[in-house]
Amino acid sequence: MVVPNKILVIDDSGVIRKTVRDMLPAGKFEIVEAKDGVEGLNLAKKERPNWIMLDFILPKMSGWDVYQELEKQPELRKIPLVVMSGRKEEVTSKIPDASFKFVEFLVKPFDQKQLMAALKSSMEKVKLRVAAAPAAKAAPAAATAAATGDGAGAGEIQALKQQVAKLHAEIEALKKQQAQIMAFIKQKLK
């Protein structure tokens, strides 16, 4: 049996890891657990989970350091991330406000509804990050072409518009898929 939703839970608290495991519908999620930041980062690279839940205060390597390492690696940045902590002010003092456009925060302790909402929100946020990445890379090229005033600039702008339209279509398709997955999960939770 293939489990489509793999969640890496990086938390030094066995209670939190067990709580996450118990709150998710049995058979629908595979939980991979790490007790510290080093183990968590290694498992993120090896397992390529569908989600990462990261405690901010960890032994061996802090959640902040793990977060920074995840940010450096393009493939790992595409994984929806939920940062967990009982001390929100400690997290927000380190992670820039702009990053919360792409990362979900979950206050401990949390209930099943909050957990599911955080997982869903983190999926939406990572889609924004993926959609923003090609546009951010393409914008300097378009600006350079426009500044030179050559005819190729108009062609590049048109190509960028087509790329944006294609990305919007892909985002809509992903939203539809996500809605179907969430409906399925909600049905199984009843």
CSV table of N, CA, C and O in Angstrom, one decimal, residues 60-163:
chain,number,residue,atom,x,y,z
A,60,LYS,N,21.1,19.8,19.3
A,60,LYS,CA,22.1,19.6,18.3
A,60,LYS,C,22.1,20.6,17.2
A,60,LYS,O,23.1,21.1,16.8
A,61,MET,N,20.9,21.0,16.7
A,61,MET,CA,20.8,22.0,15.7
A,61,MET,C,19.5,22.7,15.8
A,61,MET,O,18.5,22.0,15.8
A,62,SER,N,19.4,24.0,16.1
A,62,SER,CA,18.2,24.6,16.4
A,62,SER,C,17.2,24.6,15.2
A,62,SER,O,17.7,24.4,14.0
A,63,GLY,N,16.0,24.8,15.4
A,63,GLY,CA,15.0,24.9,14.3
A,63,GLY,C,15.3,26.1,13.4
A,63,GLY,O,15.1,26.0,12.2
A,64,TRP,N,15.9,27.2,14.0
A,64,TRP,CA,16.3,28.3,13.2
A,64,TRP,C,17.4,27.9,12.2
A,64,TRP,O,17.3,28.2,11.0
A,65,ASP,N,18.4,27.1,12.7
A,65,ASP,CA,19.5,26.7,11.8
A,65,ASP,C,18.9,25.7,10.7
A,65,ASP,O,19.3,25.7,9.6
A,66,VAL,N,18.0,24.8,11.1
A,66,VAL,CA,17.4,23.9,10.1
A,66,VAL,C,16.6,24.7,9.1
A,66,VAL,O,16.8,24.5,7.9
A,67,TYR,N,15.9,25.7,9.5
A,67,TYR,CA,15.1,26.5,8.6
A,67,TYR,C,16.1,27.2,7.6
A,67,TYR,O,15.8,27.2,6.4
A,68,GLN,N,17.2,27.7,8.1
A,68,GLN,CA,18.1,28.4,7.2
A,68,GLN,C,18.7,27.4,6.2
A,68,GLN,O,18.9,27.7,5.0
A,69,GLU,N,19.0,26.2,6.6
A,69,GLU,CA,19.5,25.2,5.7
A,69,GLU,C,18.4,24.8,4.6
A,69,GLU,O,18.8,24.6,3.5
A,70,LEU,N,17.2,24.6,5.1
A,70,LEU,CA,16.1,24.3,4.1
A,70,LEU,C,16.0,25.4,3.1
A,70,LEU,O,15.7,25.1,1.9
A,71,GLU,N,16.1,26.6,3.5
A,71,GLU,CA,16.0,27.8,2.6
A,71,GLU,C,17.1,27.8,1.6
A,71,GLU,O,16.9,28.3,0.4
A,72,LYS,N,18.3,27.3,1.9
A,72,LYS,CA,19.4,27.3,0.9
A,72,LYS,C,19.3,26.3,-0.2
A,72,LYS,O,19.9,26.4,-1.2
A,73,GLN,N,18.4,25.3,0.0
A,73,GLN,CA,18.3,24.2,-1.0
A,73,GLN,C,17.0,24.3,-1.8
A,73,GLN,O,16.0,24.0,-1.2
A,74,PRO,N,17.1,24.6,-3.1
A,74,PRO,CA,15.9,24.8,-3.9
A,74,PRO,C,14.8,23.7,-3.8
A,74,PRO,O,13.7,23.9,-3.7
A,75,GLU,N,15.3,22.5,-3.8
A,75,GLU,CA,14.4,21.3,-3.7
A,75,GLU,C,13.7,21.2,-2.4
A,75,GLU,O,12.5,20.9,-2.3
A,76,LEU,N,14.4,21.6,-1.3
A,76,LEU,CA,13.8,21.5,0.0
A,76,LEU,C,12.9,22.7,0.3
A,76,LEU,O,11.9,22.6,1.0
A,77,ARG,N,13.1,23.8,-0.4
A,77,ARG,CA,12.3,25.0,-0.2
A,77,ARG,C,10.9,24.8,-0.8
A,77,ARG,O,10.0,25.5,-0.4
A,78,LYS,N,10.8,23.8,-1.7
A,78,LYS,CA,9.5,23.5,-2.3
A,78,LYS,C,8.6,22.7,-1.4
A,78,LYS,O,7.4,22.4,-1.8
A,79,ILE,N,9.1,22.2,-0.3
A,79,ILE,CA,8.3,21.4,0.6
A,79,ILE,C,7.5,22.3,1.6
A,79,ILE,O,8.1,23.1,2.2
A,80,PRO,N,6.2,22.1,1.7
A,80,PRO,CA,5.5,22.9,2.6
A,80,PRO,C,6.0,22.8,4.0
A,80,PRO,O,6.3,21.7,4.5
A,81,LEU,N,6.2,23.9,4.7
A,81,LEU,CA,6.8,23.9,6.0
A,81,LEU,C,5.9,24.6,7.1
A,81,LEU,O,5.3,25.6,6.8
A,82,VAL,N,5.7,23.8,8.2
A,82,VAL,CA,5.0,24.3,9.3
A,82,VAL,C,6.0,24.4,10.5
A,82,VAL,O,6.5,23.4,10.9
A,83,VAL,N,6.2,25.7,10.9
A,83,VAL,CA,7.1,25.9,12.1
A,83,VAL,C,6.2,25.9,13.3
A,83,VAL,O,5.2,26.6,13.4
A,84,MET,N,6.7,25.1,14.3
A,84,MET,CA,5.9,24.9,15.6
A,84,MET,C,6.7,25.5,16.7
A,84,MET,O,7.9,25.3,16.8
A,85,SER,N,6.0,26.2,17.6
A,85,SER,CA,6.6,26.6,18.9
A,85,SER,C,5.5,27.1,19.8
A,85,SER,O,4.5,27.5,19.4
A,86,GLY,N,5.8,27.0,21.1
A,86,GLY,CA,4.9,27.6,22.1
A,86,GLY,C,5.3,29.0,22.4
A,86,GLY,O,4.6,29.7,23.1
A,87,ARG,N,6.4,29.5,21.7
A,87,ARG,CA,6.9,30.9,21.9
A,87,ARG,C,6.9,31.6,20.6
A,87,ARG,O,8.0,31.6,20.0
A,88,LYS,N,5.8,32.1,20.1
A,88,LYS,CA,5.8,32.7,18.8
A,88,LYS,C,6.7,33.9,18.7
A,88,LYS,O,7.4,34.1,17.6
A,89,GLU,N,6.9,34.7,19.8
A,89,GLU,CA,7.8,35.9,19.7
A,89,GLU,C,9.2,35.5,19.4
A,89,GLU,O,9.9,36.2,18.7
A,90,GLU,N,9.6,34.3,19.9
A,90,GLU,CA,11.0,33.8,19.6
A,90,GLU,C,11.2,33.5,18.1
A,90,GLU,O,12.2,33.8,17.5
A,91,VAL,N,10.2,32.9,17.5
A,91,VAL,CA,10.2,32.5,16.1
A,91,VAL,C,10.2,33.8,15.3
A,91,VAL,O,11.0,34.0,14.4
A,92,THR,N,9.2,34.7,15.6
A,92,THR,CA,9.1,35.9,14.7
A,92,THR,C,10.3,36.9,14.9
A,92,THR,O,10.5,37.7,14.0
A,93,SER,N,11.0,36.7,16.0
A,93,SER,CA,12.2,37.6,16.1
A,93,SER,C,13.4,37.1,15.2
A,93,SER,O,14.3,37.9,14.9
A,94,LYS,N,13.3,35.8,14.8
A,94,LYS,CA,14.4,35.3,13.9
A,94,LYS,C,14.0,35.2,12.4
A,94,LYS,O,14.7,35.6,11.6
A,95,ILE,N,12.8,34.7,12.2
A,95,ILE,CA,12.3,34.6,10.8
A,95,ILE,C,11.7,35.9,10.4
A,95,ILE,O,10.8,36.4,11.0
A,96,PRO,N,12.2,36.4,9.2
A,96,PRO,CA,11.6,37.7,8.8
A,96,PRO,C,10.1,37.6,8.4
A,96,PRO,O,9.7,36.6,8.0
A,97,ASP,N,9.4,38.7,8.7
A,97,ASP,CA,8.0,38.7,8.4
A,97,ASP,C,7.7,38.3,7.0
A,97,ASP,O,6.7,37.6,6.8
A,98,ALA,N,8.5,38.7,6.0
A,98,ALA,CA,8.2,38.4,4.6
A,98,ALA,C,8.2,36.9,4.4
A,98,ALA,O,7.5,36.3,3.5
A,99,SER,N,9.0,36.1,5.2
A,99,SER,CA,9.1,34.7,5.0
A,99,SER,C,7.7,34.0,5.4
A,99,SER,O,7.5,32.9,4.9
A,100,PHE,N,6.9,34.6,6.3
A,100,PHE,CA,5.7,34.0,6.7
A,100,PHE,C,4.7,34.0,5.5
A,100,PHE,O,3.6,33.4,5.6
A,101,LYS,N,5.0,34.6,4.4
A,101,LYS,CA,4.1,34.5,3.2
A,101,LYS,C,4.3,33.1,2.7
A,101,LYS,O,3.4,32.6,2.0
A,102,PHE,N,5.4,32.4,3.0
A,102,PHE,CA,5.7,31.1,2.4
A,102,PHE,C,5.8,30.0,3.4
A,102,PHE,O,5.9,28.8,3.1
A,103,VAL,N,5.7,30.3,4.7
A,103,VAL,CA,5.9,29.4,5.8
A,103,VAL,C,4.7,29.5,6.8
A,103,VAL,O,4.3,30.6,7.1
A,104,GLU,N,4.1,28.4,7.2
A,104,GLU,CA,3.0,28.5,8.2
A,104,GLU,C,3.6,28.4,9.6
A,104,GLU,O,4.6,27.7,9.8
A,105,PHE,N,2.9,29.0,10.5
A,105,PHE,CA,3.3,29.0,11.9
A,105,PHE,C,2.2,28.3,12.7
A,105,PHE,O,1.0,28.7,12.5
A,106,LEU,N,2.5,27.4,13.6
A,106,LEU,CA,1.5,26.7,14.4
A,106,LEU,C,1.9,26.8,15.9
A,106,LEU,O,3.0,26.4,16.3
A,107,VAL,N,1.1,27.4,16.7
A,107,VAL,CA,1.3,27.6,18.1
A,107,VAL,C,1.0,26.3,18.9
A,107,VAL,O,0.0,25.7,18.7
A,108,LYS,N,2.0,25.9,19.7
A,108,LYS,CA,1.8,24.7,20.6
A,108,LYS,C,1.2,25.2,21.9
A,108,LYS,O,1.5,26.3,22.3
A,109,PRO,N,0.3,24.4,22.5
A,109,PRO,CA,-0.3,23.2,22.0
A,109,PRO,C,-1.4,23.5,20.9
A,109,PRO,O,-1.9,24.6,20.8
A,110,PHE,N,-1.7,22.5,20.1
A,110,PHE,CA,-2.6,22.7,19.0
A,110,PHE,C,-3.6,21.5,19.0
A,110,PHE,O,-3.3,20.4,19.6
A,111,ASP,N,-4.7,21.7,18.3
A,111,ASP,CA,-5.7,20.6,18.2
A,111,ASP,C,-5.7,20.1,16.8
A,111,ASP,O,-5.0,20.6,15.9
A,112,GLN,N,-6.5,19.1,16.5
A,112,GLN,CA,-6.5,18.4,15.2
A,112,GLN,C,-7.0,19.4,14.1
A,112,GLN,O,-6.4,19.5,13.0
A,113,LYS,N,-8.0,20.3,14.4
A,113,LYS,CA,-8.4,21.3,13.4
A,113,LYS,C,-7.3,22.2,13.1
A,113,LYS,O,-7.1,22.6,11.9
A,114,GLN,N,-6.6,22.7,14.1
A,114,GLN,CA,-5.5,23.6,13.8
A,114,GLN,C,-4.4,23.0,13.0
A,114,GLN,O,-3.8,23.6,12.2
A,115,LEU,N,-4.1,21.7,13.3
A,115,LEU,CA,-3.1,21.0,12.6
A,115,LEU,C,-3.4,20.9,11.1
A,115,LEU,O,-2.6,21.1,10.3
A,116,MET,N,-4.6,20.4,10.9
A,116,MET,CA,-5.1,20.3,9.5
A,116,MET,C,-5.1,21.6,8.7
A,116,MET,O,-4.7,21.7,7.6
A,117,ALA,N,-5.5,22.7,9.4
A,117,ALA,CA,-5.5,24.0,8.8
A,117,ALA,C,-4.1,24.4,8.5
A,117,ALA,O,-3.8,25.0,7.4
A,118,ALA,N,-3.1,24.1,9.4
A,118,ALA,CA,-1.7,24.5,9.2
A,118,ALA,C,-1.2,23.8,8.0
A,118,ALA,O,-0.4,24.4,7.2
A,119,LEU,N,-1.5,22.5,7.9
A,119,LEU,CA,-1.0,21.7,6.7
A,119,LEU,C,-1.5,22.2,5.4
A,119,LEU,O,-0.8,22.4,4.4
A,120,LYS,N,-2.8,22.5,5.4
A,120,LYS,CA,-3.5,23.1,4.2
A,120,LYS,C,-2.9,24.4,3.9
A,120,LYS,O,-2.5,24.7,2.7
A,121,SER,N,-2.7,25.3,4.8
A,121,SER,CA,-2.2,26.6,4.6
A,121,SER,C,-0.7,26.6,4.1
A,121,SER,O,-0.3,27.3,3.2
A,122,SER,N,0.0,25.7,4.6
A,122,SER,CA,1.4,25.5,4.2
A,122,SER,C,1.5,25.1,2.7
A,122,SER,O,2.4,25.5,2.0
A,123,MET,N,0.6,24.3,2.3
A,123,MET,CA,0.5,23.9,0.9
A,123,MET,C,0.2,25.1,0.0
A,123,MET,O,0.8,25.3,-1.0
A,124,GLU,N,-0.7,25.9,0.4
A,124,GLU,CA,-1.1,27.1,-0.3
A,124,GLU,C,0.1,28.1,-0.4
A,124,GLU,O,0.4,28.6,-1.5
A,125,LYS,N,0.8,28.2,0.7
A,125,LYS,CA,2.0,29.1,0.8
A,125,LYS,C,3.1,28.7,-0.1
A,125,LYS,O,3.8,29.5,-0.7
A,126,VAL,N,3.4,27.4,-0.1
A,126,VAL,CA,4.5,26.9,-1.0
A,126,VAL,C,4.1,27.0,-2.5
A,126,VAL,O,5.0,27.3,-3.3
A,127,LYS,N,2.9,27.0,-2.8
A,127,LYS,CA,2.5,27.2,-4.2
A,127,LYS,C,2.8,28.6,-4.6
A,127,LYS,O,3.2,28.9,-5.7
A,128,LEU,N,2.5,29.6,-3.7
A,128,LEU,CA,2.9,31.0,-3.9
A,128,LEU,C,4.4,31.2,-4.1
A,128,LEU,O,4.8,31.9,-5.0
A,129,ARG,N,5.2,30.5,-3.3
A,129,ARG,CA,6.6,30.5,-3.4
A,129,ARG,C,7.1,30.0,-4.8
A,129,ARG,O,7.9,30.6,-5.5
A,130,VAL,N,6.5,28.8,-5.2
A,130,VAL,CA,6.9,28.2,-6.5
A,130,VAL,C,6.5,29.2,-7.6
A,130,VAL,O,7.3,29.4,-8.6
A,131,ALA,N,5.3,29.7,-7.5
A,131,ALA,CA,4.9,30.6,-8.6
A,131,ALA,C,5.7,31.9,-8.6
A,131,ALA,O,5.9,32.5,-9.7
A,132,ALA,N,6.1,32.4,-7.5
A,132,ALA,CA,6.9,33.6,-7.4
A,132,ALA,C,8.3,33.5,-7.9
A,132,ALA,O,8.9,34.4,-8.4
A,133,ALA,N,8.9,32.3,-7.8
A,133,ALA,CA,10.3,32.1,-8.1
A,133,ALA,C,10.6,32.3,-9.6
A,133,ALA,O,11.5,33.1,-9.9
A,134,PRO,N,9.8,31.7,-10.6
A,134,PRO,CA,10.1,32.0,-12.0
A,134,PRO,C,9.9,33.5,-12.3
A,134,PRO,O,10.6,34.0,-13.1
A,135,ALA,N,8.9,34.1,-11.7
A,135,ALA,CA,8.6,35.5,-12.0
A,135,ALA,C,9.8,36.4,-11.5
A,135,ALA,O,10.2,37.3,-12.2
A,136,ALA,N,10.3,36.0,-10.4
A,136,ALA,CA,11.4,36.8,-9.8
A,136,ALA,C,12.7,36.7,-10.7
A,136,ALA,O,13.4,37.6,-10.8
A,137,LYS,N,12.9,35.5,-11.2
A,137,LYS,CA,14.1,35.3,-12.1
A,137,LYS,C,13.9,36.0,-13.5
A,137,LYS,O,14.8,36.5,-14.0
A,138,ALA,N,12.6,36.0,-14.0
A,138,ALA,CA,12.4,36.5,-15.3
A,138,ALA,C,12.3,38.0,-15.3
A,138,ALA,O,12.6,38.7,-16.3
A,139,ALA,N,11.9,38.6,-14.2
A,139,ALA,CA,11.8,40.1,-14.1
A,139,ALA,C,13.0,40.9,-14.5
A,139,ALA,O,12.9,41.8,-15.3
A,140,PRO,N,14.2,40.5,-14.0
A,140,PRO,CA,15.4,41.3,-14.4
A,140,PRO,C,15.7,41.2,-15.9
A,140,PRO,O,16.1,42.2,-16.5
A,141,ALA,N,15.5,40.1,-16.5
A,141,ALA,CA,15.7,39.9,-17.9
A,141,ALA,C,14.7,40.8,-18.7
A,141,ALA,O,15.1,41.4,-19.7
A,142,ALA,N,13.5,40.8,-18.3
A,142,ALA,CA,12.5,41.7,-19.0
A,142,ALA,C,12.8,43.1,-18.8
A,142,ALA,O,12.7,43.9,-19.8
A,143,ALA,N,13.3,43.5,-17.6
A,143,ALA,CA,13.6,44.9,-17.4
A,143,ALA,C,14.8,45.3,-18.2
A,143,ALA,O,14.9,46.4,-18.8
A,144,THR,N,15.8,44.4,-18.4
A,144,THR,CA,17.0,44.7,-19.2
A,144,THR,C,16.6,44.9,-20.6
A,144,THR,O,17.0,45.8,-21.3
A,145,ALA,N,15.8,44.0,-21.1
A,145,ALA,CA,15.3,44.1,-22.5
A,145,ALA,C,14.5,45.3,-22.8
A,145,ALA,O,14.7,46.0,-23.8
A,146,ALA,N,13.7,45.7,-21.8
A,146,ALA,CA,12.9,46.9,-22.0
A,146,ALA,C,13.8,48.2,-21.9
A,146,ALA,O,13.6,49.1,-22.7
A,147,ALA,N,14.8,48.1,-21.1
A,147,ALA,CA,15.7,49.3,-21.0
A,147,ALA,C,16.6,49.5,-22.2
A,147,ALA,O,16.9,50.6,-22.6
A,148,THR,N,16.9,48.4,-22.9
A,148,THR,CA,17.7,48.5,-24.2
A,148,THR,C,16.8,49.1,-25.3
A,148,THR,O,17.4,49.6,-26.3
A,149,GLY,N,15.5,48.9,-25.2
A,149,GLY,CA,14.6,49.5,-26.2
A,149,GLY,C,14.6,48.7,-27.5
A,149,GLY,O,14.1,49.2,-28.5
A,150,ASP,N,15.2,47.5,-27.5
A,150,ASP,CA,15.1,46.8,-28.8
A,150,ASP,C,13.8,46.0,-29.0
A,150,ASP,O,13.1,45.8,-28.0
A,151,GLY,N,13.5,45.6,-30.2
A,151,GLY,CA,12.3,44.9,-30.5
A,151,GLY,C,12.2,43.6,-29.8
A,151,GLY,O,11.1,43.1,-29.6
A,152,ALA,N,13.3,43.0,-29.4
A,152,ALA,CA,13.3,41.7,-28.7
A,152,ALA,C,12.6,41.8,-27.4
A,152,ALA,O,12.0,40.9,-26.9
A,153,GLY,N,12.7,43.0,-26.7
A,153,GLY,CA,12.1,43.2,-25.4
A,153,GLY,C,10.6,42.9,-25.5
A,153,GLY,O,10.0,42.3,-24.5
A,154,ALA,N,9.9,43.4,-26.5
A,154,ALA,CA,8.4,43.2,-26.6
A,154,ALA,C,8.1,41.7,-26.7
A,154,ALA,O,7.2,41.2,-26.1
A,155,GLY,N,9.0,41.0,-27.5
A,155,GLY,CA,8.8,39.5,-27.6
A,155,GLY,C,9.0,38.8,-26.3
A,155,GLY,O,8.2,37.9,-25.9
A,156,GLU,N,10.0,39.2,-25.5
A,156,GLU,CA,10.3,38.6,-24.2
A,156,GLU,C,9.1,38.9,-23.3
A,156,GLU,O,8.7,38.0,-22.5
A,157,ILE,N,8.6,40.1,-23.3
A,157,ILE,CA,7.5,40.5,-22.4
A,157,ILE,C,6.3,39.6,-22.8
A,157,ILE,O,5.6,39.1,-21.9
A,158,GLN,N,6.0,39.4,-24.0
A,158,GLN,CA,4.9,38.5,-24.5
A,158,GLN,C,5.1,37.1,-24.0
A,158,GLN,O,4.2,36.5,-23.5
A,159,ALA,N,6.3,36.6,-24.1
A,159,ALA,CA,6.7,35.3,-23.6
A,159,ALA,C,6.4,35.2,-22.1
A,159,ALA,O,5.9,34.2,-21.6
A,160,LEU,N,6.8,36.2,-21.4
A,160,LEU,CA,6.6,36.2,-19.9
A,160,LEU,C,5.2,36.2,-19.6
A,160,LEU,O,4.7,35.5,-18.7
A,161,LYS,N,4.4,37.0,-20.3
A,161,LYS,CA,2.9,37.0,-20.1
A,161,LYS,C,2.3,35.6,-20.3
A,161,LYS,O,1.5,35.2,-19.6
A,162,GLN,N,2.8,34.9,-21.3
A,162,GLN,CA,2.3,33.6,-21.6
A,162,GLN,C,2.7,32.6,-20.5
A,162,GLN,O,2.0,31.8,-20.1
A,163,GLN,N,4.0,32.8,-20.0
A,163,GLN,CA,4.4,32.0,-18.9
A,163,GLN,C,3.6,32.2,-17.6
A,163,GLN,O,3.2,31.3,-16.9
